[in-house]
């Protein structure tokens, strides 16, 4: 039969229900835009330590509201209990929020704590740093600390204890006053991604010992704590040759330097002129008391006659290296016939070892901010928990991106004005941004603190930009050399005619600090003798 066939009402209802379920599946699991006051919805801790005042204010230059840290040098704590705990197992979970350091950040945290279900009887007013959490995530910067934390508290199925597992080599905190959005993506394949402003900064695996410290899964074996090194165990790979004899002509007492007999006093040398003379214009201060202050002496200056001559005073022959100098004699090193290698205790099965296919994430029952900061003006906004990356991306585009673009344009204008007034230029800022990324390179982790310290000094003193670059290049070059050569000692042949050194003297180490800058340059000029200080009475 011809004609169109209309859909059954049941089919229509089924399609509508499916569509509704699909929309609901990708809705945020939790979202807090702070469009309305937090009072009554978020609970401020009543613990005595947390006296910082939270405020509901707009972000500077915008009409968008957020949760503001309003006072310096305070502890802050506030928490929001969820209607239903959010499970973190078996699906993708995205944790995301915005923060802005409107007054910059020298020392303070701006991270969130995702709390697991608390003990019976716990109330939000009791929220503090002891309240158990599942995940801690967000920026923190103070002193040597400069990182975006990701800490997982994971329950050991053997012991029942919760252990903090810290992400290794976390990214650095952006060093500006702009709004930034931080995203952590937990995936069902045990992968973790950290994004800043939608750009991936860190990718890791929850079960990798290279990514988390300590590792979530303990090692299968551990060193036997009861195993002891035998007394006759010889770990010396090389030993002095016991048959070696010091040569008869080896003089250990020969001087390293001797007088140069061929040297001749330069013509025009002023034997009778002192190198320094009293300042001709100096006069004794009127308040100088010889009994209290001692005999007054005029400050000294360089003798101008000496400046025009080869030298002044008693002439002495210079010294030169003694060709007979050999230094202390050491027997040459030979292979140790009794060498057994570096002793290590035997491995035994780890009683705390366990296996897991997936991390045993605790559900999120509440979201809290518990920080200590020396800064004010820290603004939190658009806290989101979602089960889909695209949802988080759409919120970034809708809530963060427009604000960031406005702030960025304003920053460009301020940079241009700073260029004219001699402040840090936009080019220099780009250089420093790149250097912060260099500091995040994993193999530089041991020197990250020193590198960031150098960068921050350069930001405060724009004229040191080139010095900062040179310093960091020197540090990286030194590290590469140490990696290539393994930090080995430079060995000098024991009986060479050149100066011998002990192994301690020959060892080459990296400097403790990578900073090659000096904040204040000293003038290279002779200093006048200071006036004598008064004696203590």
PDB file of N, CA and C in Angstrom, residues 412-472:
ATOM      1  N   UNK A 412      49.563  42.244  26.731  1.00  0.00           N
ATOM      2  CA  UNK A 412      50.385  42.706  25.608  1.00  0.00           C
ATOM      3  C   UNK A 412      50.540  44.223  25.632  1.00  0.00           C
ATOM      4  N   UNK A 413      49.441  44.903  25.932  1.00  0.00           N
ATOM      5  CA  UNK A 413      49.499  46.362  26.008  1.00  0.00           C
ATOM      6  C   UNK A 413      50.409  46.815  27.144  1.00  0.00           C
ATOM      7  N   UNK A 414      50.327  46.110  28.282  1.00  0.00           N
ATOM      8  CA  UNK A 414      51.190  46.460  29.410  1.00  0.00           C
ATOM      9  C   UNK A 414      52.652  46.164  29.102  1.00  0.00           C
ATOM     10  N   UNK A 415      52.898  45.065  28.370  1.00  0.00           N
ATOM     11  CA  UNK A 415      54.269  44.730  27.977  1.00  0.00           C
ATOM     12  C   UNK A 415      54.849  45.803  27.064  1.00  0.00           C
ATOM     13  N   UNK A 416      53.996  46.280  26.136  1.00  0.00           N
ATOM     14  CA  UNK A 416      54.460  47.327  25.219  1.00  0.00           C
ATOM     15  C   UNK A 416      54.807  48.594  25.983  1.00  0.00           C
ATOM     16  N   UNK A 417      53.968  48.911  26.983  1.00  0.00           N
ATOM     17  CA  UNK A 417      54.252  50.090  27.802  1.00  0.00           C
ATOM     18  C   UNK A 417      55.518  49.888  28.628  1.00  0.00           C
ATOM     19  N   UNK A 418      55.724  48.643  29.091  1.00  0.00           N
ATOM     20  CA  UNK A 418      56.927  48.347  29.872  1.00  0.00           C
ATOM     21  C   UNK A 418      58.176  48.466  29.018  1.00  0.00           C
ATOM     22  N   UNK A 419      58.062  48.082  27.726  1.00  0.00           N
ATOM     23  CA  UNK A 419      59.208  48.217  26.812  1.00  0.00           C
ATOM     24  C   UNK A 419      59.652  49.669  26.735  1.00  0.00           C
ATOM     25  N   UNK A 420      58.675  50.555  26.695  1.00  0.00           N
ATOM     26  CA  UNK A 420      58.998  51.982  26.571  1.00  0.00           C
ATOM     27  C   UNK A 420      59.600  52.519  27.860  1.00  0.00           C
ATOM     28  N   UNK A 421      59.185  51.948  28.993  1.00  0.00           N
ATOM     29  CA  UNK A 421      59.667  52.459  30.274  1.00  0.00           C
ATOM     30  C   UNK A 421      60.867  51.689  30.810  1.00  0.00           C
ATOM     31  N   UNK A 422      61.365  50.740  30.012  1.00  0.00           N
ATOM     32  CA  UNK A 422      62.555  50.004  30.424  1.00  0.00           C
ATOM     33  C   UNK A 422      62.268  48.786  31.265  1.00  0.00           C
ATOM     34  N   UNK A 423      61.007  48.353  31.382  1.00  0.00           N
ATOM     35  CA  UNK A 423      60.681  47.168  32.157  1.00  0.00           C
ATOM     36  C   UNK A 423      60.938  45.915  31.346  1.00  0.00           C
ATOM     37  N   UNK A 424      60.446  44.772  31.853  1.00  0.00           N
ATOM     38  CA  UNK A 424      60.647  43.510  31.152  1.00  0.00           C
ATOM     39  C   UNK A 424      59.866  43.516  29.842  1.00  0.00           C
ATOM     40  N   UNK A 425      60.497  43.206  28.742  1.00  0.00           N
ATOM     41  CA  UNK A 425      59.878  43.264  27.422  1.00  0.00           C
ATOM     42  C   UNK A 425      59.096  41.995  27.137  1.00  0.00           C
ATOM     43  N   UNK A 426      58.235  42.069  26.125  1.00  0.00           N
ATOM     44  CA  UNK A 426      57.460  40.888  25.748  1.00  0.00           C
ATOM     45  C   UNK A 426      58.383  39.782  25.249  1.00  0.00           C
ATOM     46  N   UNK A 427      59.467  40.174  24.572  1.00  0.00           N
ATOM     47  CA  UNK A 427      60.429  39.177  24.109  1.00  0.00           C
ATOM     48  C   UNK A 427      61.065  38.462  25.296  1.00  0.00           C
ATOM     49  N   UNK A 428      61.469  39.254  26.301  1.00  0.00           N
ATOM     50  CA  UNK A 428      62.074  38.648  27.477  1.00  0.00           C
ATOM     51  C   UNK A 428      61.093  37.723  28.180  1.00  0.00           C
ATOM     52  N   UNK A 429      59.818  38.136  28.231  1.00  0.00           N
ATOM     53  CA  UNK A 429      58.820  37.292  28.881  1.00  0.00           C
ATOM     54  C   UNK A 429      58.692  35.954  28.156  1.00  0.00           C
ATOM     55  N   UNK A 430      58.745  35.984  26.812  1.00  0.00           N
ATOM     56  CA  UNK A 430      58.692  34.739  26.051  1.00  0.00           C
ATOM     57  C   UNK A 430      59.902  33.870  26.365  1.00  0.00           C
ATOM     58  N   UNK A 431      61.058  34.536  26.510  1.00  0.00           N
ATOM     59  CA  UNK A 431      62.274  33.795  26.852  1.00  0.00           C
ATOM     60  C   UNK A 431      62.098  33.103  28.199  1.00  0.00           C
ATOM     61  N   UNK A 432      61.577  33.845  29.187  1.00  0.00           N
ATOM     62  CA  UNK A 432      61.396  33.259  30.513  1.00  0.00           C
ATOM     63  C   UNK A 432      60.355  32.142  30.486  1.00  0.00           C
ATOM     64  N   UNK A 433      59.299  32.300  29.685  1.00  0.00           N
ATOM     65  CA  UNK A 433      58.299  31.235  29.563  1.00  0.00           C
ATOM     66  C   UNK A 433      58.937  29.959  29.024  1.00  0.00           C
ATOM     67  N   UNK A 434      59.821  30.115  28.027  1.00  0.00           N
ATOM     68  CA  UNK A 434      60.513  28.953  27.464  1.00  0.00           C
ATOM     69  C   UNK A 434      61.430  28.318  28.504  1.00  0.00           C
ATOM     70  N   UNK A 435      62.117  29.172  29.287  1.00  0.00           N
ATOM     71  CA  UNK A 435      63.025  28.651  30.306  1.00  0.00           C
ATOM     72  C   UNK A 435      62.271  27.870  31.376  1.00  0.00           C
ATOM     73  N   UNK A 436      61.043  28.320  31.714  1.00  0.00           N
ATOM     74  CA  UNK A 436      60.250  27.549  32.673  1.00  0.00           C
ATOM     75  C   UNK A 436      59.924  26.162  32.110  1.00  0.00           C
ATOM     76  N   UNK A 437      59.695  26.087  30.793  1.00  0.00           N
ATOM     77  CA  UNK A 437      59.451  24.787  30.175  1.00  0.00           C
ATOM     78  C   UNK A 437      60.713  23.932  30.195  1.00  0.00           C
ATOM     79  N   UNK A 438      61.871  24.572  29.996  1.00  0.00           N
ATOM     80  CA  UNK A 438      63.138  23.848  30.079  1.00  0.00           C
ATOM     81  C   UNK A 438      63.307  23.244  31.470  1.00  0.00           C
ATOM     82  N   UNK A 439      62.904  24.008  32.498  1.00  0.00           N
ATOM     83  CA  UNK A 439      63.036  23.519  33.880  1.00  0.00           C
ATOM     84  C   UNK A 439      62.195  22.278  34.128  1.00  0.00           C
ATOM     85  N   UNK A 440      61.167  22.052  33.290  1.00  0.00           N
ATOM     86  CA  UNK A 440      60.297  20.885  33.452  1.00  0.00           C
ATOM     87  C   UNK A 440      60.860  19.630  32.797  1.00  0.00           C
ATOM     88  N   UNK A 441      61.986  19.735  32.060  1.00  0.00           N
ATOM     89  CA  UNK A 441      62.565  18.559  31.406  1.00  0.00           C
ATOM     90  C   UNK A 441      62.981  17.564  32.484  1.00  0.00           C
ATOM     91  N   UNK A 442      62.545  16.296  32.390  1.00  0.00           N
ATOM     92  CA  UNK A 442      62.780  15.333  33.471  1.00  0.00           C
ATOM     93  C   UNK A 442      64.238  15.177  33.885  1.00  0.00           C
ATOM     94  N   UNK A 443      65.188  15.127  32.928  1.00  0.00           N
ATOM     95  CA  UNK A 443      66.568  14.854  33.324  1.00  0.00           C
ATOM     96  C   UNK A 443      67.213  16.037  34.050  1.00  0.00           C
ATOM     97  N   UNK A 444      66.502  17.192  34.075  1.00  0.00           N
ATOM     98  CA  UNK A 444      66.988  18.343  34.833  1.00  0.00           C
ATOM     99  C   UNK A 444      66.315  18.467  36.195  1.00  0.00           C
ATOM    100  N   UNK A 445      65.519  17.458  36.583  1.00  0.00           N
ATOM    101  CA  UNK A 445      64.734  17.553  37.802  1.00  0.00           C
ATOM    102  C   UNK A 445      65.591  17.865  39.021  1.00  0.00           C
ATOM    103  N   UNK A 446      66.777  17.260  39.108  1.00  0.00           N
ATOM    104  CA  UNK A 446      67.624  17.484  40.281  1.00  0.00           C
ATOM    105  C   UNK A 446      68.089  18.931  40.400  1.00  0.00           C
ATOM    106  N   UNK A 447      68.031  19.671  39.274  1.00  0.00           N
ATOM    107  CA  UNK A 447      68.519  21.046  39.271  1.00  0.00           C
ATOM    108  C   UNK A 447      67.394  22.052  39.018  1.00  0.00           C
ATOM    109  N   UNK A 448      66.142  21.563  39.092  1.00  0.00           N
ATOM    110  CA  UNK A 448      64.994  22.403  38.774  1.00  0.00           C
ATOM    111  C   UNK A 448      64.904  23.598  39.715  1.00  0.00           C
ATOM    112  N   UNK A 449      65.160  23.380  40.993  1.00  0.00           N
ATOM    113  CA  UNK A 449      65.058  24.459  41.982  1.00  0.00           C
ATOM    114  C   UNK A 449      66.021  25.583  41.639  1.00  0.00           C
ATOM    115  N   UNK A 450      67.296  25.215  41.332  1.00  0.00           N
ATOM    116  CA  UNK A 450      68.295  26.237  41.029  1.00  0.00           C
ATOM    117  C   UNK A 450      67.962  26.977  39.738  1.00  0.00           C
ATOM    118  N   UNK A 451      67.469  26.230  38.720  1.00  0.00           N
ATOM    119  CA  UNK A 451      67.149  26.857  37.439  1.00  0.00           C
ATOM    120  C   UNK A 451      66.014  27.863  37.610  1.00  0.00           C
ATOM    121  N   UNK A 452      64.962  27.470  38.335  1.00  0.00           N
ATOM    122  CA  UNK A 452      63.827  28.370  38.550  1.00  0.00           C
ATOM    123  C   UNK A 452      64.262  29.586  39.355  1.00  0.00           C
ATOM    124  N   UNK A 453      65.170  29.376  40.314  1.00  0.00           N
ATOM    125  CA  UNK A 453      65.680  30.503  41.098  1.00  0.00           C
ATOM    126  C   UNK A 453      66.382  31.515  40.199  1.00  0.00           C
ATOM    127  N   UNK A 454      67.163  31.009  39.246  1.00  0.00           N
ATOM    128  CA  UNK A 454      67.849  31.901  38.303  1.00  0.00           C
ATOM    129  C   UNK A 454      66.842  32.652  37.441  1.00  0.00           C
ATOM    130  N   UNK A 455      65.817  31.939  36.961  1.00  0.00           N
ATOM    131  CA  UNK A 455      64.799  32.569  36.113  1.00  0.00           C
ATOM    132  C   UNK A 455      64.096  33.695  36.871  1.00  0.00           C
ATOM    133  N   UNK A 456      63.738  33.424  38.116  1.00  0.00           N
ATOM    134  CA  UNK A 456      63.011  34.429  38.903  1.00  0.00           C
ATOM    135  C   UNK A 456      63.874  35.655  39.167  1.00  0.00           C
ATOM    136  N   UNK A 457      65.181  35.450  39.362  1.00  0.00           N
ATOM    137  CA  UNK A 457      66.066  36.604  39.516  1.00  0.00           C
ATOM    138  C   UNK A 457      66.100  37.417  38.232  1.00  0.00           C
ATOM    139  N   UNK A 458      66.105  36.712  37.100  1.00  0.00           N
ATOM    140  CA  UNK A 458      66.115  37.412  35.814  1.00  0.00           C
ATOM    141  C   UNK A 458      64.847  38.202  35.575  1.00  0.00           C
ATOM    142  N   UNK A 459      63.697  37.658  36.025  1.00  0.00           N
ATOM    143  CA  UNK A 459      62.427  38.376  35.864  1.00  0.00           C
ATOM    144  C   UNK A 459      62.415  39.666  36.675  1.00  0.00           C
ATOM    145  N   UNK A 460      63.045  39.624  37.851  1.00  0.00           N
ATOM    146  CA  UNK A 460      63.080  40.816  38.690  1.00  0.00           C
ATOM    147  C   UNK A 460      64.088  41.840  38.184  1.00  0.00           C
ATOM    148  N   UNK A 461      65.097  41.366  37.431  1.00  0.00           N
ATOM    149  CA  UNK A 461      66.132  42.261  36.910  1.00  0.00           C
ATOM    150  C   UNK A 461      66.280  41.999  35.408  1.00  0.00           C
ATOM    151  N   UNK A 462      65.452  42.640  34.571  1.00  0.00           N
ATOM    152  CA  UNK A 462      65.434  42.361  33.134  1.00  0.00           C
ATOM    153  C   UNK A 462      66.786  42.502  32.463  1.00  0.00           C
ATOM    154  N   UNK A 463      67.665  43.334  33.006  1.00  0.00           N
ATOM    155  CA  UNK A 463      68.974  43.515  32.376  1.00  0.00           C
ATOM    156  C   UNK A 463      69.855  42.282  32.520  1.00  0.00           C
ATOM    157  N   UNK A 464      69.405  41.289  33.293  1.00  0.00           N
ATOM    158  CA  UNK A 464      70.188  40.075  33.481  1.00  0.00           C
ATOM    159  C   UNK A 464      69.751  38.937  32.577  1.00  0.00           C
ATOM    160  N   UNK A 465      68.871  39.213  31.609  1.00  0.00           N
ATOM    161  CA  UNK A 465      68.321  38.151  30.767  1.00  0.00           C
ATOM    162  C   UNK A 465      69.414  37.325  30.108  1.00  0.00           C
ATOM    163  N   UNK A 466      70.404  37.982  29.514  1.00  0.00           N
ATOM    164  CA  UNK A 466      71.477  37.251  28.843  1.00  0.00           C
ATOM    165  C   UNK A 466      72.248  36.406  29.856  1.00  0.00           C
ATOM    166  N   UNK A 467      72.481  36.974  31.038  1.00  0.00           N
ATOM    167  CA  UNK A 467      73.170  36.217  32.084  1.00  0.00           C
ATOM    168  C   UNK A 467      72.396  34.978  32.490  1.00  0.00           C
ATOM    169  N   UNK A 468      71.051  35.099  32.556  1.00  0.00           N
ATOM    170  CA  UNK A 468      70.212  33.951  32.889  1.00  0.00           C
ATOM    171  C   UNK A 468      70.381  32.855  31.845  1.00  0.00           C
ATOM    172  N   UNK A 469      70.317  33.246  30.578  1.00  0.00           N
ATOM    173  CA  UNK A 469      70.472  32.268  29.491  1.00  0.00           C
ATOM    174  C   UNK A 469      71.819  31.564  29.590  1.00  0.00           C
ATOM    175  N   UNK A 470      72.873  32.359  29.783  1.00  0.00           N
ATOM    176  CA  UNK A 470      74.211  31.779  29.872  1.00  0.00           C
ATOM    177  C   UNK A 470      74.297  30.815  31.049  1.00  0.00           C
ATOM    178  N   UNK A 471      73.735  31.211  32.197  1.00  0.00           N
ATOM    179  CA  UNK A 471      73.789  30.364  33.391  1.00  0.00           C
ATOM    180  C   UNK A 471      73.129  29.025  33.147  1.00  0.00           C
ATOM    181  N   UNK A 472      71.928  29.051  32.550  1.00  0.00           N
ATOM    182  CA  UNK A 472      71.192  27.805  32.340  1.00  0.00           C
ATOM    183  C   UNK A 472      71.874  26.945  31.286  1.00  0.00           C
TER     184      UNK A 472
END
